[in-house]
Coordinates of C-alpha atoms in Angstrom, one line a residue:
M1 CA 15.5 20.2 48.5
P2 CA 18.4 18.5 46.9
R3 CA 17.8 15.1 45.5
L4 CA 20.5 13.5 47.8
A5 CA 18.7 14.7 51.0
L6 CA 15.4 13.2 49.6
I7 CA 17.0 9.8 49.2
V8 CA 18.6 9.8 52.7
L9 CA 15.2 10.8 54.2
L10 CA 13.5 7.9 52.4
V11 CA 16.1 5.4 53.8
C12 CA 15.5 6.6 57.3
L13 CA 11.8 6.3 57.0
A14 CA 12.1 2.7 55.8
V15 CA 13.8 1.6 59.0
L16 CA 11.4 3.3 61.3
P17 CA 9.1 1.0 63.3
L18 CA 5.6 0.8 61.8
F19 CA 2.3 -0.1 63.2
A20 CA 0.6 -3.1 61.7
Q21 CA -1.7 -2.3 58.7
D22 CA -4.6 -4.3 57.7
G23 CA -4.2 -3.5 53.9
V24 CA -2.0 -1.7 51.4
D25 CA -1.3 1.9 52.3
Y26 CA 0.7 4.0 49.9
R27 CA 1.9 7.3 51.1
I28 CA 3.7 10.2 49.5
S29 CA 6.4 10.9 51.9
V30 CA 8.4 13.8 50.6
I31 CA 7.9 16.1 47.5
S32 CA 10.3 18.6 46.2
S33 CA 10.9 20.8 43.1
E34 CA 14.0 22.2 41.5
L35 CA 14.5 24.7 38.6
S36 CA 17.3 23.9 36.2
D37 CA 20.3 26.2 36.0
D38 CA 19.3 27.5 32.6
E39 CA 15.7 28.1 33.8
T40 CA 14.3 26.1 31.0
S41 CA 12.8 23.1 32.9
I42 CA 11.5 22.2 36.3
E43 CA 12.1 18.8 38.0
V44 CA 9.6 17.6 40.6
A45 CA 10.4 14.5 42.7
F46 CA 8.5 12.7 45.4
G47 CA 8.8 9.5 47.4
V48 CA 6.2 6.7 47.5
I49 CA 6.3 4.2 50.3
N50 CA 4.1 1.3 51.2
I51 CA 3.4 1.3 55.0
G52 CA 0.8 -1.4 54.7
A53 CA 0.5 -4.9 53.4
P54 CA 2.5 -6.0 50.3
A55 CA 0.9 -4.7 47.1
T56 CA 0.2 -7.0 44.1
L57 CA -0.9 -4.4 41.6
E58 CA 0.8 -1.6 39.8
A59 CA -0.1 2.0 40.7
T60 CA -0.2 5.2 38.7
A61 CA 1.6 8.3 39.9
I62 CA 0.1 11.5 38.5
L63 CA 1.4 15.1 38.7
T64 CA -1.1 17.9 37.9
V65 CA -1.6 21.7 38.2
A66 CA -3.7 21.9 41.4
T67 CA -5.7 25.0 40.3
Q68 CA -6.4 23.8 36.7
G69 CA -6.2 20.1 36.7
D70 CA -3.8 19.9 33.7
Q71 CA -1.6 16.9 33.8
L72 CA 2.1 17.4 33.8
G73 CA 3.1 13.7 33.8
I74 CA 2.2 10.1 34.5
E75 CA 4.4 7.3 35.8
V76 CA 3.8 3.7 36.7
V77 CA 4.8 2.5 40.1
P78 CA 5.5 -1.2 40.4
P79 CA 3.9 -3.2 43.3
L80 CA 5.7 -2.4 46.6
D81 CA 6.3 -4.7 49.5
T82 CA 5.8 -3.5 53.1
N83 CA 8.2 -0.6 53.9
E84 CA 9.4 -0.6 50.3
S85 CA 9.7 2.8 48.6
V86 CA 10.5 4.4 45.2
V87 CA 11.3 7.9 43.9
V88 CA 9.1 9.3 41.2
Q89 CA 10.5 12.1 39.0
F90 CA 8.8 14.4 36.5
T91 CA 10.5 17.0 34.2
F92 CA 8.6 19.6 32.2
P93 CA 9.4 23.0 30.5
A94 CA 9.3 26.0 32.8
G95 CA 8.0 28.2 30.0
R96 CA 4.6 26.6 30.0
F97 CA 3.7 28.7 33.1
T98 CA 3.4 32.5 33.2
P99 CA 6.7 34.1 34.3
G100 CA 6.7 35.7 37.8
T101 CA 3.9 33.5 39.2
V102 CA 3.6 30.9 41.9
Q103 CA 2.1 27.6 40.9
S104 CA 0.7 24.9 43.1
L105 CA 1.3 21.3 41.9
Q106 CA -0.4 18.2 43.2
A107 CA 1.0 14.6 43.2
S108 CA -1.2 11.5 43.7
V109 CA -0.6 7.8 43.6
G110 CA -2.6 4.6 43.7
I111 CA -6.1 6.2 44.2
G112 CA -8.7 3.7 43.0
E113 CA -6.0 1.2 42.1
V114 CA -4.3 -0.2 45.2
E115 CA -6.5 1.8 47.6
A116 CA -10.2 2.5 47.4
P117 CA -11.2 6.2 46.9
N118 CA -13.2 6.1 50.2
S119 CA -10.5 4.3 52.2
A120 CA -9.6 5.7 55.6
T121 CA -5.9 5.8 54.6
I122 CA -6.4 7.5 51.3
G123 CA -5.6 11.0 52.6
N124 CA -1.8 10.4 52.5
N125 CA -1.9 9.4 48.8
T126 CA -1.8 13.0 47.7
A127 CA 0.7 15.9 48.4
R128 CA 1.2 19.4 47.1
V129 CA 4.2 21.5 46.4
G130 CA 4.5 25.2 45.4
I131 CA 6.9 26.4 42.7
N132 CA 8.1 29.9 41.9
I133 CA 8.3 30.8 38.2
P134 CA 11.1 33.4 37.8
A135 CA 10.2 36.5 35.7
S136 CA 13.2 35.7 33.5
V137 CA 11.6 32.5 32.2
R138 CA 10.7 32.7 28.5
P139 CA 7.2 31.5 27.7
L140 CA 6.8 28.7 25.1
P141 CA 5.0 29.5 21.8
A142 CA 1.4 28.3 21.7
S143 CA 2.2 25.3 19.4
D144 CA 5.1 24.2 21.6
A145 CA 3.0 24.5 24.7
E146 CA 0.3 22.2 23.3
A147 CA 3.0 19.7 22.2
T148 CA 4.4 19.5 25.7
E149 CA 1.0 18.7 27.3
A150 CA 1.4 15.5 29.4
P151 CA 0.1 12.5 27.4
D152 CA -2.5 10.3 28.8
A153 CA -2.1 6.5 29.2
A154 CA -3.5 5.8 25.7
S155 CA -1.3 8.3 23.9
E156 CA 1.8 6.8 25.6
A157 CA 1.2 3.5 23.7
V158 CA 1.3 5.2 20.3
D159 CA 4.3 4.4 18.2
T160 CA 6.0 7.6 17.2
S161 CA 9.0 6.0 15.4
P162 CA 9.6 7.2 11.9
R163 CA 7.7 5.3 9.2
T164 CA 10.0 5.0 6.2
F165 CA 10.2 2.7 3.2
T166 CA 12.2 2.5 0.0
L167 CA 10.6 2.7 -3.4
P168 CA 11.5 -0.5 -5.3
G169 CA 13.7 0.1 -8.4
L170 CA 14.2 3.8 -7.6
N171 CA 16.3 3.5 -4.4
V172 CA 14.4 6.5 -2.9
E173 CA 13.5 6.5 0.8
L174 CA 10.2 8.1 1.9
N175 CA 9.3 9.1 5.4
L176 CA 5.6 9.1 6.0
N177 CA 6.1 11.3 9.0
N178 CA 7.5 14.0 6.8
P179 CA 4.7 16.2 5.2
A180 CA 6.8 17.0 2.2
H181 CA 7.4 13.3 1.4
V182 CA 3.7 12.5 1.8
G183 CA 2.7 15.4 -0.5
A184 CA 5.2 14.2 -3.1
L185 CA 3.8 10.7 -2.9
I186 CA 0.3 11.9 -3.4
V187 CA 1.3 13.9 -6.4
V188 CA 3.0 10.9 -8.0
I189 CA 0.0 8.7 -7.3
V190 CA -2.4 11.3 -8.9
I191 CA -0.1 11.5 -12.0
L192 CA 0.0 7.7 -12.3
L193 CA -3.8 7.5 -12.1
L194 CA -4.2 10.2 -14.8
L195 CA -1.7 8.4 -17.1
L196 CA -3.6 5.1 -16.5
W197 CA -6.9 6.9 -17.4
V198 CA -5.5 8.4 -20.6
G199 CA -4.1 5.0 -21.5
L200 CA -7.4 3.3 -21.1
I201 CA -9.1 5.9 -23.2
I202 CA -6.5 5.5 -26.0
L203 CA -6.9 1.7 -25.9
R204 CA -10.7 2.1 -26.0
L205 CA -10.5 4.3 -29.0
L206 CA -8.1 1.9 -30.7
F207 CA -9.9 -1.3 -30.1
Q208 CA -13.5 -0.4 -29.4
K209 CA -14.4 2.0 -32.1
T210 CA -18.0 2.8 -32.8
P211 CA -18.9 2.0 -36.4
V212 CA -19.0 5.2 -38.5
L213 CA -21.1 5.7 -41.6
G214 CA -18.7 7.5 -43.9
A215 CA -19.4 8.7 -47.4
W216 CA -21.0 6.0 -49.5
Q217 CA -20.7 5.5 -53.2
P218 CA -22.8 2.7 -54.7
P219 CA -20.6 0.3 -56.7
Y220 CA -22.9 0.4 -59.6
A221 CA -23.1 4.3 -59.8
S222 CA -19.8 4.7 -61.7
A223 CA -20.9 2.7 -64.8
P224 CA -21.1 4.6 -68.1
V225 CA -24.5 6.2 -68.8
L226 CA -26.5 4.0 -71.2
D227 CA -29.1 4.9 -73.7
P228 CA -32.2 5.8 -71.6
D229 CA -34.4 4.4 -74.4
S230 CA -33.0 0.9 -74.0
A231 CA -34.0 -1.6 -71.4
A232 CA -30.5 -1.5 -69.8
G233 CA -30.7 2.3 -69.7
R234 CA -34.1 2.3 -68.1
R235 CA -32.8 -0.1 -65.4
Q236 CA -29.8 2.1 -64.8
L237 CA -32.0 5.1 -64.2
W238 CA -34.2 3.2 -61.8
Q239 CA -31.3 2.0 -59.6
P240 CA -30.7 5.2 -57.6
H241 CA -34.4 5.2 -56.5
A242 CA -34.0 1.9 -54.6
Q243 CA -33.6 3.0 -50.9
N244 CA -34.1 -0.4 -49.2
D245 CA -35.5 -3.9 -49.6
A246 CA -39.1 -3.1 -48.5
L247 CA -42.3 -3.3 -50.4
L248 CA -44.8 -0.9 -48.9
V249 CA -48.6 -1.5 -48.7
P250 CA -51.1 -0.4 -49.7
C251 CA -50.0 0.6 -53.2
A252 CA -51.5 3.3 -55.5
E253 CA -52.9 2.0 -58.8
D254 CA -50.6 2.4 -61.8
T255 CA -47.6 3.4 -59.7
Y256 CA -44.1 1.9 -59.6
H257 CA -41.7 0.9 -56.9
I258 CA -38.1 -0.4 -57.0
R259 CA -36.2 -2.2 -54.2
K260 CA -32.9 -3.9 -53.9
L261 CA -32.1 -7.2 -52.2
L262 CA -28.7 -8.3 -50.9
L263 CA -28.1 -12.0 -51.6
G264 CA -25.3 -14.5 -51.6
T265 CA -24.2 -16.9 -54.3
D266 CA -26.7 -19.3 -52.8
S267 CA -29.5 -16.7 -53.4
A268 CA -30.2 -16.6 -49.6
N269 CA -31.1 -13.2 -48.1
L270 CA -28.0 -11.4 -46.6
S271 CA -25.8 -14.4 -47.2
G272 CA -22.2 -13.3 -47.2
W273 CA -23.2 -9.8 -46.1
R274 CA -22.2 -8.2 -42.8
V275 CA -23.8 -5.3 -41.0
S276 CA -21.0 -2.8 -40.5
A277 CA -22.8 0.2 -39.0
M278 CA -26.2 1.6 -38.1
R279 CA -27.4 5.2 -37.5
L280 CA -30.6 7.0 -36.5
S281 CA -31.1 10.6 -37.4
Q282 CA -33.9 13.1 -38.0
Y283 CA -34.0 14.9 -41.4
D284 CA -35.7 17.9 -43.0
M285 CA -35.9 19.5 -46.4
Y286 CA -32.2 20.4 -46.2
G287 CA -30.9 16.9 -45.3
R288 CA -29.9 15.0 -42.2
V289 CA -29.9 17.0 -38.9
A290 CA -26.3 16.5 -37.7
R291 CA -27.0 17.1 -34.0
T292 CA -29.4 14.1 -33.9
H293 CA -27.0 11.6 -35.4
T294 CA -27.0 8.5 -33.2
L295 CA -24.5 5.8 -34.1
A296 CA -25.1 2.3 -32.8
P297 CA -22.2 1.0 -30.6
N298 CA -20.2 -1.9 -31.9
G299 CA -22.0 -4.3 -29.6
I300 CA -25.5 -3.5 -30.9
V301 CA -24.2 -3.7 -34.5
K302 CA -22.7 -7.2 -33.9
R303 CA -25.9 -8.3 -32.1
F304 CA -28.1 -7.3 -35.1
D305 CA -25.6 -9.0 -37.5
R306 CA -25.8 -12.2 -35.6
A307 CA -29.6 -12.1 -35.6
A308 CA -29.6 -11.4 -39.4
H309 CA -27.6 -14.6 -40.0
K310 CA -29.5 -16.8 -37.6
P311 CA -32.4 -18.6 -39.2
A312 CA -35.8 -17.4 -38.0
S313 CA -38.8 -19.8 -38.3
D314 CA -41.3 -17.0 -38.4
Q315 CA -41.8 -13.3 -37.9
A316 CA -42.4 -13.6 -34.2
Q317 CA -39.0 -15.2 -33.6
A318 CA -37.3 -12.5 -35.7
L319 CA -39.0 -9.8 -33.7
K320 CA -37.8 -11.4 -30.5
A321 CA -34.3 -11.4 -31.8
V322 CA -34.2 -7.8 -32.9
R323 CA -36.3 -6.2 -30.1
P324 CA -33.3 -5.6 -27.8
V325 CA -31.4 -3.9 -30.7
A326 CA -34.4 -1.6 -31.4
R327 CA -34.8 -0.8 -27.7
Q328 CA -31.2 0.2 -27.2
L329 CA -31.1 2.3 -30.4
I330 CA -34.3 4.2 -29.4
S331 CA -33.0 4.7 -25.9
S332 CA -29.8 6.4 -27.2
F333 CA -31.7 8.3 -29.9
E334 CA -34.4 9.8 -27.6
K335 CA -31.6 11.7 -25.7
K336 CA -31.3 14.0 -28.7
V337 CA -35.0 14.5 -29.3
N338 CA -37.0 17.3 -27.7
K339 CA -40.4 18.8 -28.0
K340 CA -39.3 21.2 -30.7
N341 CA -37.9 18.6 -33.1
A342 CA -39.9 15.5 -32.2
M343 CA -42.2 16.0 -35.2
L344 CA -39.4 15.6 -37.8
P345 CA -39.3 12.3 -39.6
V346 CA -36.5 9.8 -38.7
A347 CA -34.2 7.9 -41.0
L348 CA -32.6 4.6 -40.1
D349 CA -29.4 3.9 -42.1
V350 CA -28.0 0.4 -42.2
R351 CA -24.5 0.0 -43.8
L352 CA -23.6 -3.5 -45.1
K353 CA -20.4 -5.0 -46.4
G354 CA -19.9 -7.9 -48.8
T355 CA -17.1 -9.6 -50.7
H356 CA -17.0 -9.3 -54.4
G357 CA -17.6 -12.7 -56.0
E358 CA -19.4 -14.1 -53.0
T359 CA -22.4 -11.7 -52.9
R360 CA -25.0 -10.4 -55.2
I361 CA -27.2 -7.3 -55.5
L362 CA -30.7 -7.8 -57.1
F363 CA -33.0 -5.0 -58.2
E364 CA -36.7 -5.7 -58.4
L365 CA -39.2 -3.3 -60.2
F366 CA -42.8 -3.6 -59.3
G367 CA -46.0 -2.1 -60.7
C368 CA -49.2 -1.7 -58.8
R369 CA -52.1 -3.5 -60.6
R370 CA -55.5 -4.1 -59.0
G371 CA -54.2 -3.0 -55.5
E372 CA -51.2 -5.4 -55.5
W373 CA -47.6 -5.2 -56.3
Q374 CA -46.6 -7.2 -59.4
L375 CA -43.0 -7.9 -60.3
I376 CA -42.3 -6.6 -63.8
D377 CA -38.5 -6.7 -64.0
A378 CA -35.5 -8.0 -62.0
W379 CA -31.8 -7.6 -62.8
E380 CA -28.3 -7.5 -61.3
P381 CA -26.4 -4.3 -61.9
E382 CA -23.0 -3.8 -63.6
M383 CA -20.5 -3.0 -60.9
I384 CA -17.0 -1.7 -60.7
V385 CA -15.3 -2.9 -57.5
L386 CA -11.8 -1.6 -56.8
H387 CA -10.8 -3.2 -53.5
G388 CA -12.7 -6.5 -53.5
A389 CA -15.3 -5.2 -51.0
I390 CA -18.9 -4.1 -51.8
H391 CA -20.6 -1.6 -49.6
E392 CA -24.3 -1.1 -49.6
N393 CA -26.7 1.1 -47.7
F394 CA -30.4 0.6 -46.7
T395 CA -32.4 3.7 -45.6
Y396 CA -35.7 3.2 -43.8
T397 CA -37.9 6.1 -42.8
M398 CA -40.4 6.6 -40.0
F399 CA -42.8 9.4 -39.2
G400 CA -42.0 11.7 -36.3
Q401 CA -44.4 12.6 -33.5
H402 CA -48.0 12.9 -34.8
P403 CA -50.2 15.8 -33.7
G404 CA -51.9 14.9 -30.5
E405 CA -49.6 12.0 -29.8
D406 CA -47.9 12.1 -26.4
Y407 CA -44.2 11.4 -26.1
K408 CA -44.6 8.1 -24.3
T409 CA -46.8 6.8 -27.1
Y410 CA -44.4 8.2 -29.7
R411 CA -41.5 6.4 -28.2
T412 CA -43.3 3.1 -28.0
R413 CA -44.5 3.4 -31.6
M414 CA -40.9 4.2 -32.7
E415 CA -39.5 1.1 -31.0
N416 CA -42.2 -1.1 -32.4
E417 CA -41.8 0.3 -35.9
M418 CA -38.0 -0.1 -35.8
A419 CA -38.3 -3.7 -34.5
G420 CA -40.7 -4.5 -37.3
I421 CA -38.3 -3.0 -40.0
L422 CA -35.3 -4.9 -38.7
A423 CA -37.4 -8.2 -38.5
D424 CA -38.6 -7.7 -42.0
M425 CA -35.1 -7.0 -43.2
I426 CA -33.7 -10.4 -42.0
T427 CA -36.8 -12.4 -43.2
R428 CA -37.1 -10.8 -46.6
K429 CA -37.9 -13.1 -49.5
Q430 CA -37.2 -12.8 -53.2
A431 CA -40.2 -12.0 -55.3
V432 CA -41.5 -14.5 -57.9
M433 CA -42.5 -13.2 -61.3
A434 CA -46.0 -14.2 -62.3
G435 CA -45.3 -14.2 -66.1
P436 CA -42.4 -13.8 -68.4
A437 CA -40.1 -11.0 -67.8
K438 CA -40.6 -7.9 -69.8
P439 CA -38.4 -4.7 -70.2
A440 CA -39.0 -2.1 -67.5
E441 CA -41.3 0.8 -68.5
T442 CA -40.5 4.3 -67.6
P443 CA -43.5 5.8 -65.9
S444 CA -44.5 9.4 -66.6
V445 CA -44.1 12.1 -64.0
E446 CA -47.8 12.0 -63.2
Q447 CA -47.6 8.3 -62.4
Y448 CA -44.5 8.4 -60.2
V449 CA -45.0 8.9 -56.4
P450 CA -42.3 8.6 -53.7
Q451 CA -42.7 5.1 -52.3
D452 CA -41.8 5.6 -48.7
T453 CA -43.5 5.8 -45.3
A454 CA -42.5 9.4 -44.9
P455 CA -41.2 12.2 -47.2
H456 CA -38.4 11.0 -49.3
P457 CA -35.1 11.4 -47.3
P458 CA -32.7 13.8 -48.9
L459 CA -29.5 12.3 -50.4
G460 CA -26.3 12.4 -48.4
Y461 CA -25.0 9.4 -46.5

């Protein structure tokens, strides 16, 4: 039915005399459908009139497919006074239905809103209309059919306006509703994050380097070789055998042992010296096992250096200061130890750095007499320093896992031994000679035994 005829009919109905109504009574008076000239869309219109008391609430007009229940549209009807009417129109694509079929559509208004569902007057709140779908109508693709589904009340409130913004400084506009723009933005963000990550790694390598033990050449090793039959020559031959500052007990009768002490000009232990690096590694008859090298991070090295220059009243206080250093070193080292190599001995290398003119190196030669070490000679070496800095190295050794020792006990023992070595290092005292100094004696091969807690570590720093 033409739209003009529908409007004229509604005006006529408005002036008809009506019986009094006790409440609001909405009624769908006329419903019609019309196919567009190009057969692409269908328009359905119907009138809504209030033949009861004035309404104070809005009502919802809904158009659905009667056989399936699919919604074709939703419109809001404002409150109507008595005898007031409005025309509700819906337009939807004709291609959403199968060509050459007849479809039944149902319109409803105000059910459960201005009139109760069980009201006696609710029957005139719905109406149906049949529409013929010509065979010439072209069906919509599946994606378009889904896109033309009637939205519900919640989806109508969604803002579908384009979301765009301009990148500052680049004058480039991005539309977040455009998948290509969103993809490009994600790629740019990923690239920026990668660049930031690489930059952080570079900064960490530049400013947070882990101390490395490079090749070490003792400053007193390049002096000319002296006559081995002289006192100075014997001292020079003894110097390479000093591995650290420790005196080991018990001693074997008529054996000799040499150690080196690092002092300052005030004769205080480690005065003017700084710990520059620390390393744990296993070794065998061929040298250090490279895959077990464990370098202490810069934080651990600095912590031990602070403990070495902080006065300790007794051995217990020194142990308390170095215990965290030993624990962290062993925790890092045990990641490179397994059941196959746990029995290998372990070497602890401590690299120190001092300034020429402010530090001293003192060698002490001991002989074992009546079960005790006795100082028989002490001297400072002749040194050749080229760059004003003196580098020294202490090497301490510890036994690996003993036969029958479980791994937990082995780890605890290693931590305790290392803590004891570090505590002794920072509390070391200079020996006092009991009698007048006498030239060092060169022991015979039969008298000399390696003075270490484990097999003598091979050279190579």
